[in-house]
Coordinates of C-alpha atoms in Angstrom, one line a residue:
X1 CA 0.0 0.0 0.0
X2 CA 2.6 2.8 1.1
X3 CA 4.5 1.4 -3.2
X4 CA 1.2 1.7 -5.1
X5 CA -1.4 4.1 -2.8
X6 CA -4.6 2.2 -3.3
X7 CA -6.3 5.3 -2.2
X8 CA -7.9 7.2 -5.0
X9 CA -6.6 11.2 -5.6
X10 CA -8.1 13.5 -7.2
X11 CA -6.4 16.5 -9.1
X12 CA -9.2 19.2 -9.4
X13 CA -8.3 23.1 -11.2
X14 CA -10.2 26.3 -11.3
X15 CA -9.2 28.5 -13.5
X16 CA -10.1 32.5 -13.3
X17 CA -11.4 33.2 -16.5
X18 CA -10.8 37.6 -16.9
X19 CA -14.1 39.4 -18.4
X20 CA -12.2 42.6 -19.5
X21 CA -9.0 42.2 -20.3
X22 CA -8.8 45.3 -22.4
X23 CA -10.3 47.3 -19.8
X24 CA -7.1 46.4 -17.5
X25 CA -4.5 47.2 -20.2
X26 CA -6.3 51.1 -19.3
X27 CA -6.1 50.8 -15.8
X28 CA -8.9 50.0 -14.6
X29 CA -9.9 46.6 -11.9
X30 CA -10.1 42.7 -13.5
X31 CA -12.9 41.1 -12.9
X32 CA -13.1 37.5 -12.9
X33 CA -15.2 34.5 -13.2
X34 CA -14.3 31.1 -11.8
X35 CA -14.5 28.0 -14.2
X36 CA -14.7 24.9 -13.7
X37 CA -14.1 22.1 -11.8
X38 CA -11.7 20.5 -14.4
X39 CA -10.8 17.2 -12.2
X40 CA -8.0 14.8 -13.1
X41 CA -7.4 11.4 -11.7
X42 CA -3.6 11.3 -9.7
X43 CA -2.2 8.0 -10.3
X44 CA 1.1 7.7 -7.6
X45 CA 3.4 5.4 -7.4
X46 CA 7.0 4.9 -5.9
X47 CA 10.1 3.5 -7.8
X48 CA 13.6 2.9 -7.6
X49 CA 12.9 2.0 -3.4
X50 CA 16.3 2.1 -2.1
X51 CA 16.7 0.5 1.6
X52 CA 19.6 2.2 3.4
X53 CA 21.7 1.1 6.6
X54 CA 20.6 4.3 8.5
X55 CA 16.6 3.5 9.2
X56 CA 16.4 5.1 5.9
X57 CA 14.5 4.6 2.9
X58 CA 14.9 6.5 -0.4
X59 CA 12.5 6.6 -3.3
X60 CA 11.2 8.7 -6.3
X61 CA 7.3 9.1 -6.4
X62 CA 5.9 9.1 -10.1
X63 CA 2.7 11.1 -10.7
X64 CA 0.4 10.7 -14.0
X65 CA -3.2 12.3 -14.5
X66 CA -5.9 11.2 -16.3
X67 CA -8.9 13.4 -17.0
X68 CA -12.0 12.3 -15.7
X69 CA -14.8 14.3 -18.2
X70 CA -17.7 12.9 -16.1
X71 CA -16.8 14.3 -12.5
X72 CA -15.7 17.9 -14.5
X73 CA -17.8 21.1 -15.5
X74 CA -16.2 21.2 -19.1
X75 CA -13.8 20.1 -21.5
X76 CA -10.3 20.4 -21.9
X77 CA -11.0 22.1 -25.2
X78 CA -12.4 24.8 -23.5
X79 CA -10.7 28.1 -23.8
X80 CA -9.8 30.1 -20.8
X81 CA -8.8 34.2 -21.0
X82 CA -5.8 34.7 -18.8
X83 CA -2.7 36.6 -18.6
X84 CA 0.4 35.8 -20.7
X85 CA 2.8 34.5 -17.7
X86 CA 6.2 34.8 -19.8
X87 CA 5.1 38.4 -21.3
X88 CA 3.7 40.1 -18.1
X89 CA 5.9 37.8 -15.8
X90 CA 9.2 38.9 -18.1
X91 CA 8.0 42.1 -17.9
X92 CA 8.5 42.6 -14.2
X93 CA 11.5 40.7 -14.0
X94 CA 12.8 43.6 -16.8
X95 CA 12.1 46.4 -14.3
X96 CA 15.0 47.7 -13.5
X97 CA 16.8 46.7 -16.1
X98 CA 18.4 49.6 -18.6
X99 CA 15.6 51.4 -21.1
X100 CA 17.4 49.7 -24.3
X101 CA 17.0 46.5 -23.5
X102 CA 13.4 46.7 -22.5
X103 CA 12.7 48.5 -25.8
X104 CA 14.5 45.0 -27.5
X105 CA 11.9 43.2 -25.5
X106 CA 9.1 45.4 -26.5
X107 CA 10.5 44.4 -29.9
X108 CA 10.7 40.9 -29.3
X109 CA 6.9 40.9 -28.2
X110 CA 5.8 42.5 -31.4
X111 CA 7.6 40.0 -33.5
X112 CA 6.4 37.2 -31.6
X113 CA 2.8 38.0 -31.2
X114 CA 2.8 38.1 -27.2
X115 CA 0.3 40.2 -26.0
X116 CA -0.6 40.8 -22.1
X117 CA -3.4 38.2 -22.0
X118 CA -4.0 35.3 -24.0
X119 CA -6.7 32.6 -24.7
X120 CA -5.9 29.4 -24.6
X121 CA -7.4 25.7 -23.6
X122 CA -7.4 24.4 -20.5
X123 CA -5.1 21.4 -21.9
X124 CA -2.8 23.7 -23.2
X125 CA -2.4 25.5 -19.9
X126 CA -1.9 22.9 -17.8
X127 CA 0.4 20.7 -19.5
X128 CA 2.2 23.3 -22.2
X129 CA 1.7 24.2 -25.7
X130 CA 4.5 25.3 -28.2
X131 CA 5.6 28.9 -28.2
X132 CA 8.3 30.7 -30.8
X133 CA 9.1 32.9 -28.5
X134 CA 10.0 30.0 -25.8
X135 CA 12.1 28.7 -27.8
X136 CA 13.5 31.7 -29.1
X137 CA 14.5 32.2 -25.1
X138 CA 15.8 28.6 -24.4
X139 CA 17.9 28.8 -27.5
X140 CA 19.8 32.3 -26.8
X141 CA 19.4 31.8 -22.8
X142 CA 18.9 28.3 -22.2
X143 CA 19.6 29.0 -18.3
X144 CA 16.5 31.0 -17.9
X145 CA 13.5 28.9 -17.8
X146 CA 13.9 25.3 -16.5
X147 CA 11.7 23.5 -19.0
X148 CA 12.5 23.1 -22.8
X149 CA 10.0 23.0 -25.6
X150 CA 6.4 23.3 -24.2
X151 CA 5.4 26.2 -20.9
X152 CA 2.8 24.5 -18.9
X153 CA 1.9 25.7 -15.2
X154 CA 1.7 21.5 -14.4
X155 CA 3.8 20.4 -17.4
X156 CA 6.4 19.5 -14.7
X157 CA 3.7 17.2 -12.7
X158 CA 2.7 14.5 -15.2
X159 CA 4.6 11.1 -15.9
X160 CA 7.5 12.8 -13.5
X161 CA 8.7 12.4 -10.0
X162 CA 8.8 15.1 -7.2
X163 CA 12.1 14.2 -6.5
X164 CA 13.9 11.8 -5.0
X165 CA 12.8 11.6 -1.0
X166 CA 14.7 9.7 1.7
X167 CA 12.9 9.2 4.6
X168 CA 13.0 7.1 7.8
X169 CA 11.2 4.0 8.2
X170 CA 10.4 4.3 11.7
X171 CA 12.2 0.5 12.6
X172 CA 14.2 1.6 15.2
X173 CA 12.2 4.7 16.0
X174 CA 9.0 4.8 15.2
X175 CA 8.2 8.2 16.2
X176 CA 10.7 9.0 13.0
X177 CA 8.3 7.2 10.6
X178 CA 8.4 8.9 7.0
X179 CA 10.3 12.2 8.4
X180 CA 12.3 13.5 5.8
X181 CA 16.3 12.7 6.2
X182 CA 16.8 14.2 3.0
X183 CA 15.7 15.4 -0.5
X184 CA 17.6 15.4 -3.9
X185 CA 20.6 14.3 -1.1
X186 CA 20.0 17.4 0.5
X187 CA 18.8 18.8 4.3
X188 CA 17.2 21.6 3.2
X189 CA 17.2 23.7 0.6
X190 CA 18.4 27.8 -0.6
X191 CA 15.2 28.7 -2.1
X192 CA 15.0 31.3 0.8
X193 CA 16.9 34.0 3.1
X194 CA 17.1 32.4 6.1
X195 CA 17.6 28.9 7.7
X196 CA 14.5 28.6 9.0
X197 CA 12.0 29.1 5.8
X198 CA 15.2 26.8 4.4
X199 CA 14.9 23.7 6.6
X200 CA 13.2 20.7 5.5
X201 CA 10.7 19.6 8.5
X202 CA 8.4 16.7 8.6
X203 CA 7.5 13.7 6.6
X204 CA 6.6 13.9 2.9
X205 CA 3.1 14.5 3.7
X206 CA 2.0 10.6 3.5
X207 CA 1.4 9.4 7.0
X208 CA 3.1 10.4 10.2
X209 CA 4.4 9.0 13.9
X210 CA 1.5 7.5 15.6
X211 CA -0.4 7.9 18.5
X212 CA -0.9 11.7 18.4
X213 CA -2.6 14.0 20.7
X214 CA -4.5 17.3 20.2
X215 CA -0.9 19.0 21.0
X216 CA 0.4 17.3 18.1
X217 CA 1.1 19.1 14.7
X218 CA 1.6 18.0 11.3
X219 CA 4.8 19.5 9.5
X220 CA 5.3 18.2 5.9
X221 CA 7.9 19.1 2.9
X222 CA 6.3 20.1 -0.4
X223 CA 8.3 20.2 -2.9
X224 CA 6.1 22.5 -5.4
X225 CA 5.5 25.1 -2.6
X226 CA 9.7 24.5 -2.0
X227 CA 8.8 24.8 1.3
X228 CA 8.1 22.9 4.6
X229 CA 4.2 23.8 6.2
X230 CA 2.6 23.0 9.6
X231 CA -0.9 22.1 10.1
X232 CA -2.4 22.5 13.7
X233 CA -4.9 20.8 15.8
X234 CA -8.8 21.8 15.0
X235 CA -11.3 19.5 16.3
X236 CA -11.7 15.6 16.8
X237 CA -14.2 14.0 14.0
X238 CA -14.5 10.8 12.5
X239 CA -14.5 9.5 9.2
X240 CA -16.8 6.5 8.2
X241 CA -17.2 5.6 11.8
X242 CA -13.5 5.9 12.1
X243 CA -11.7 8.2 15.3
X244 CA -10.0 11.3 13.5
X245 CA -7.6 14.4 14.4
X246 CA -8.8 16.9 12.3
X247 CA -5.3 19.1 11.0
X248 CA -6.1 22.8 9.3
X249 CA -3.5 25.5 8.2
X250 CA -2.7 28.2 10.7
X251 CA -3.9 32.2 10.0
X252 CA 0.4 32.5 10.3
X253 CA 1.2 30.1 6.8
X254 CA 1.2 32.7 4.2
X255 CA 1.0 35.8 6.6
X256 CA 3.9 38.3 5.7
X257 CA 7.4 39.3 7.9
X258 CA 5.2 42.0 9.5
X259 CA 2.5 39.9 10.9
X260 CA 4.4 36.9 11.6
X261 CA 8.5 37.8 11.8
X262 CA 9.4 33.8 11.3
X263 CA 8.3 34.2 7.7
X264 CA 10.4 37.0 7.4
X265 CA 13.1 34.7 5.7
X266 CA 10.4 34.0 2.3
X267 CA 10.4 37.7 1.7
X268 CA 10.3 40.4 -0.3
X269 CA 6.6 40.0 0.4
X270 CA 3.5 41.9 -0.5
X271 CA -0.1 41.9 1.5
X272 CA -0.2 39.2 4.0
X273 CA -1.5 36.4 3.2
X274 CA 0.4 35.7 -0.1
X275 CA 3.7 34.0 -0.6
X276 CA 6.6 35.2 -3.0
X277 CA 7.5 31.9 -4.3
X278 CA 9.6 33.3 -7.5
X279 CA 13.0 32.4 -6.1
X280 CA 11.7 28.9 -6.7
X281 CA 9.5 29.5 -9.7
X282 CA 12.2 30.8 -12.3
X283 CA 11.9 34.0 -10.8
X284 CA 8.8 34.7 -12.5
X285 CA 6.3 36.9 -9.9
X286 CA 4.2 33.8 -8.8
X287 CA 2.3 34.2 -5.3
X288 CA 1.1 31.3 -3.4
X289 CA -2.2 31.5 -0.9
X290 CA -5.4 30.0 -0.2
X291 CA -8.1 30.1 -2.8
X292 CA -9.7 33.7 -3.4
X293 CA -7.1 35.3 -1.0
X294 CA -9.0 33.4 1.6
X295 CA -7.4 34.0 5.3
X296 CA -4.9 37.4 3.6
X297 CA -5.3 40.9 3.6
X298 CA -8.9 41.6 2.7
X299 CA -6.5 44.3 0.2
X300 CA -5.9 41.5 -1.8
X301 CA -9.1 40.3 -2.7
X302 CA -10.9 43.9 -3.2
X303 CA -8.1 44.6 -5.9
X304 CA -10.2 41.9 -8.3
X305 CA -13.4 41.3 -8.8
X306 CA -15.3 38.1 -9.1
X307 CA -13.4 37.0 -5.7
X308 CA -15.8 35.1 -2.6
X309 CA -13.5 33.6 0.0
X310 CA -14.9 31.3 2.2
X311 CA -13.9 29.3 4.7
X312 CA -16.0 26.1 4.2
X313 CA -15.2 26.4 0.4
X314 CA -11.5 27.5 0.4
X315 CA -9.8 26.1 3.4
X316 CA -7.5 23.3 3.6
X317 CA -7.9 20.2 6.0
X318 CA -6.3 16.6 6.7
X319 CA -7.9 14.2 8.8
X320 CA -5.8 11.6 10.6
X321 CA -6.5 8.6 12.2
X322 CA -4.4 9.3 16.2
X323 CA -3.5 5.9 16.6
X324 CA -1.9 5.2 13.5
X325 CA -0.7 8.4 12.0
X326 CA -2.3 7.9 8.3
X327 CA -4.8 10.1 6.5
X328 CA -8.4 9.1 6.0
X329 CA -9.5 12.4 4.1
X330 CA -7.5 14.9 2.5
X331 CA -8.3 17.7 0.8
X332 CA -5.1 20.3 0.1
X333 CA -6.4 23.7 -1.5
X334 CA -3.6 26.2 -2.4
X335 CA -3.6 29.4 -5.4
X336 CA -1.6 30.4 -8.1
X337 CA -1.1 34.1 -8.9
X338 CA 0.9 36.4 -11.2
X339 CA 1.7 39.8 -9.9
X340 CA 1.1 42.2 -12.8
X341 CA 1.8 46.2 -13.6
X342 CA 2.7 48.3 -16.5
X343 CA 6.7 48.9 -17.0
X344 CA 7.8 51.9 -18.3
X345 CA 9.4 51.0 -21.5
X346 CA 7.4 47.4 -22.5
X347 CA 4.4 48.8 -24.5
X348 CA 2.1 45.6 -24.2
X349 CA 2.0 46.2 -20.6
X350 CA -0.4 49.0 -21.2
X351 CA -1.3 50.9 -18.3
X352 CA -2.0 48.4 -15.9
X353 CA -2.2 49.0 -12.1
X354 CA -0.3 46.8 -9.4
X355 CA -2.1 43.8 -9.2
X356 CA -1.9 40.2 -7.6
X357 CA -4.0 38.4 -10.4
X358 CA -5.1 34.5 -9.8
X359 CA -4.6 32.5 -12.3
X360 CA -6.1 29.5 -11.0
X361 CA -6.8 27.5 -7.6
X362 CA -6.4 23.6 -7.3
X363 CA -7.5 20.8 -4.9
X364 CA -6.0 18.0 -4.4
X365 CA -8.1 15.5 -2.5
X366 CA -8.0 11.8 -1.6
X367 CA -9.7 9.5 0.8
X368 CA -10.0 5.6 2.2
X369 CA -12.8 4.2 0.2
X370 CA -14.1 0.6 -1.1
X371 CA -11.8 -2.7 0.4
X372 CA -9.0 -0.2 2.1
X373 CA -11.8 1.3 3.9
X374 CA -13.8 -1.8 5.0
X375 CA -10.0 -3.3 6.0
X376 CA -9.2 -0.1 7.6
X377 CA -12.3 -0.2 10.0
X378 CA -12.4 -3.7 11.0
X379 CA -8.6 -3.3 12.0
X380 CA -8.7 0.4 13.8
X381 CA -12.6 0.2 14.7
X382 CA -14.3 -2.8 14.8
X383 CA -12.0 -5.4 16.2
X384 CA -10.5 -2.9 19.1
X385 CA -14.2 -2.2 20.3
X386 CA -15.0 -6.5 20.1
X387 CA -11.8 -6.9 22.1
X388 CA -13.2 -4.2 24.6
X389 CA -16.6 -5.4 24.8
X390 CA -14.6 -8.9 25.1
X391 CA -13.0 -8.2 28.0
X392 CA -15.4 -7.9 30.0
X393 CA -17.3 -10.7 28.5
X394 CA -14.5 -12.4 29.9
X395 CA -14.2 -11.3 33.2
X396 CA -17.9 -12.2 33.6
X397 CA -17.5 -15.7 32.1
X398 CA -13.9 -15.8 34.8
X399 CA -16.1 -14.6 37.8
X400 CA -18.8 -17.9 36.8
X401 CA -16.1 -20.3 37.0
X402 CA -14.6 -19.0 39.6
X403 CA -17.9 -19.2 41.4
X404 CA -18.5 -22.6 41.0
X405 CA -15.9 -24.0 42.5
X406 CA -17.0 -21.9 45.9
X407 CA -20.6 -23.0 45.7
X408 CA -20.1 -26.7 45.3
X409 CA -17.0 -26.6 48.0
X410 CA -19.8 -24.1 50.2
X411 CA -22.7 -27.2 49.4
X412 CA -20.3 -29.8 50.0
X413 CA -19.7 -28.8 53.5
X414 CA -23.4 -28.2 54.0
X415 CA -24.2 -32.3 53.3
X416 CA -21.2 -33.4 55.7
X417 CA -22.7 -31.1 58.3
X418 CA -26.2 -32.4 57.7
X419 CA -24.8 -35.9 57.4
X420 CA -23.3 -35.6 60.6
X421 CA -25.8 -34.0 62.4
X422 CA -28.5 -36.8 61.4
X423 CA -25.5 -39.4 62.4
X424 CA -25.4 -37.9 65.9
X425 CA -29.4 -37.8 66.5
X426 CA -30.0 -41.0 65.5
X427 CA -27.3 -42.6 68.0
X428 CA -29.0 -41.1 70.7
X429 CA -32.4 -42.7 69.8
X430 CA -31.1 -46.2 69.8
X431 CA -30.1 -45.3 73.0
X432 CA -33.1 -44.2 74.5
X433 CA -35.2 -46.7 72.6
X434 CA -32.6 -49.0 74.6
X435 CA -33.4 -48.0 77.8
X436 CA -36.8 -47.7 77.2
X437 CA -36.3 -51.6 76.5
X438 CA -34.4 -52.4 79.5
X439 CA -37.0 -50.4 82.1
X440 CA -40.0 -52.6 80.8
X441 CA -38.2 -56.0 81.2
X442 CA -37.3 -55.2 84.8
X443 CA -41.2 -53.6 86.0
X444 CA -43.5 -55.8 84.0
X445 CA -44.6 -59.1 83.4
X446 CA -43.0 -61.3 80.6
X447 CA -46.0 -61.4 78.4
X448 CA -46.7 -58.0 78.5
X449 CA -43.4 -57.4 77.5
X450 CA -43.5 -59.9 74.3
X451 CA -46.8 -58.3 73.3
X452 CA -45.2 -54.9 73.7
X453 CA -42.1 -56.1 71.9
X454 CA -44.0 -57.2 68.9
X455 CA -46.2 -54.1 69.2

């Protein structure tokens, strides 16, 4: 089960489909409408399992996605208006860069047909479609974006591995079960400015140590966030009649250096509630959050219209079974934005105001269902609460026989006693009956005394 997860996952994508897009180009606020679900079936499974000296373990976890058109609300085909990530995402990284080379990029654009928003399927945009101008940029700077041939925001994710994990197996210590030793051979990682964003905390987000209590908190590595998060306590549930912990993000996850100094290191940061995540993201301006800005400045969502958060709708939860330390429901709900302006200098930019514009939000979900749930109970549920009704089943049946043993000993001495007692009474009656004999013989005649005998 922890090779091939029978457990089914479930990759879902919203996409923010802009209304005016030609109304932001002159400054004025994108509105929005959310499309979809477009839900793809995660297939996950572990190769190249490595079993090391040190209570390690290393592996490489391959991922593959099937569309599902049935559970969806649309087609791949469809076509979605959103920005143009390498145009508007170049554009800031070009900033501060000298005039003359922003007027050659300005250039570039205009040759290459890349405007500030572009419309495009929903295939295309997740897994990548071929671009002149991408391969224009790989071929004169082949160290500046780390794909080759077709841009996909999820082009990385299918048929390839998340890198290679090793983790403990929790042998010798099982409270180290699945924490991360290392990944890619390293302890933690340079993505950010200081050692504590850096450090690589927790397990890969899998299972965890058992037996956990309310204090407990669940502290995973995510390699497409290049970050470790921590999930804390919320309430105790269950799950198909099955105990659960249930695990939720803290206000703190994405909250800026100004609200929360710990995440000072993943800075330069914006609003709270947002996290800069370009160092890891080929330095394009990608911001990471909850769906709809959920839980971050309420700046953030007011900026764009079209945006509801909601907790019930937008918040992210894991719900673990305490005893054993692995998931029964997960659902993992995170945002991708692009933060947008107009630079002095790059005419397709326009004369668009600062802006942290969604491009999509995505859950992934997964819980025990069919055989693995039905094993899952009888194992965690149904035979702990026979063996505790069985106890005492026992005890009852032990306090019987123990029982008998004093009642028959108890009944026992009660027929010797009896015994004896009608021993002892009748002695005494031959004895009078004797004497009784003996006092007629002596007074009386001896016929009398034959009649009476026979009498």
């Amino acid at each position: 089960m922890w090779k091939e997860i029978p457990i089914p996952f479930y990759f879902s994508a919203y996409f923010f489909d802009i209304i005016n897009p030609d109304e932001i180009l002159k400054g004025e606020k994108p509105q929005v409408r959310e499309r979809g679900p477009y839900v793809y079936r995660e297939f996950r499974h572990k190769r190249n399992i490595t079993f090391n000296d040190n209570d390690t373990v290393s592996y490489r976890e391959y991922r593959n996605f099937q569309f599902q058109p049935d559970m969806s609300n649309g087609l791949e085909s469809d076509y979605i208006v959103m920005p143009n990530i390498l145009a508007l995402g170049a554009s800031v990284m070009m900033e501060d860069r000298p005039m003359s080379l922003k007027l050659i990029m300005t250039l570039i654009f205009t040759t290459f047909n890349q405007r500030a928003f572009m419309n495009r399927t929903v295939g295309e945009i997740m897994w990548g479609y071929e671009d002149p101008f991408i391969q224009l940029i790989n071929k004169y700077f082949p160290d500046m974006f780390p794909f080759k041939g077709k841009f996909g925001l999820f082009a990385e994710l299918n048929n390839s591995d998340s890198g290679l994990f090793t983790v403990y197996t929790g042998i010798k210590n099982f409270s180290r079960i699945h924490l991360v030793d290392k990944w890619n051979g390293i302890s933690k990682v340079n993505y950010w400015h200081s050692d504590q964003c850096n450090m690589i905390n927790g397990t890969s987000g899998q299972m965890w140590a058992p037996f956990m209590t309310p204090e407990y908190s669940l502290e995973f590595y995510s390699p497409e966030a290049c970050r470790s998060m921590k999930l804390v306590y919320e309430a105790q549930g269950t799950f198909a009649g099955i105990p659960t912990y249930r695990f939720k993000a803290p206000d703190t996850l994405f909250a800026n250096g100004t609200v929360y100094p710990p995440n000072e290191g993943f800075c330069p940061c914006l609003e709270s509630g947002v996290q800069n995540v370009s160092t890891c993201r080929f330095n394009a301006p990608l911001f990471l959050s909850h769906p709809h800005f959920y839980n971050a400045d309420s700046v953030l969502a007011q900026a764009v219209l079209g945006l509801d958060p909601s907790e019930k709708e937008h918040s992210l939860f894991l719900d673990i079974h305490p005893v054993t330390g692995i998931p029964m429901n997960v659902s993992v709900k995170l945002q991708l934005s692009l933060y947008i302006k107009a630079v002095k200098g790059i005419g397709q930019t326009g004369q668009i105001k600062p802006v942290v514009l969604p491009l999509l939000w995505f859950e992934e979900r997964g819980s025990m269902e069919g055989k693995t749930l039905e094993m899952f109970y009888t194992q965690l549920v149904l035979l702990p609460r026979v063996m505790r009704y069985a106890q005492y089943v026992l005890l009852a049946v032990g306090c019987v026989l123990l029982l008998i043993p004093i009642v028959y000993h108890m009944r026992s001495q009660e027929k010797c006693y009896l015994f004896w007692s009608s021993s002892k009474k009748g002695s005494k009656d031959k004895e009078a009956m004797q004497a009784y004999s003996e006092s007629l013989m002596t007074s009386a005649p001896k016929g009398t005394v034959l009649q009476e005998a026979r009498l």
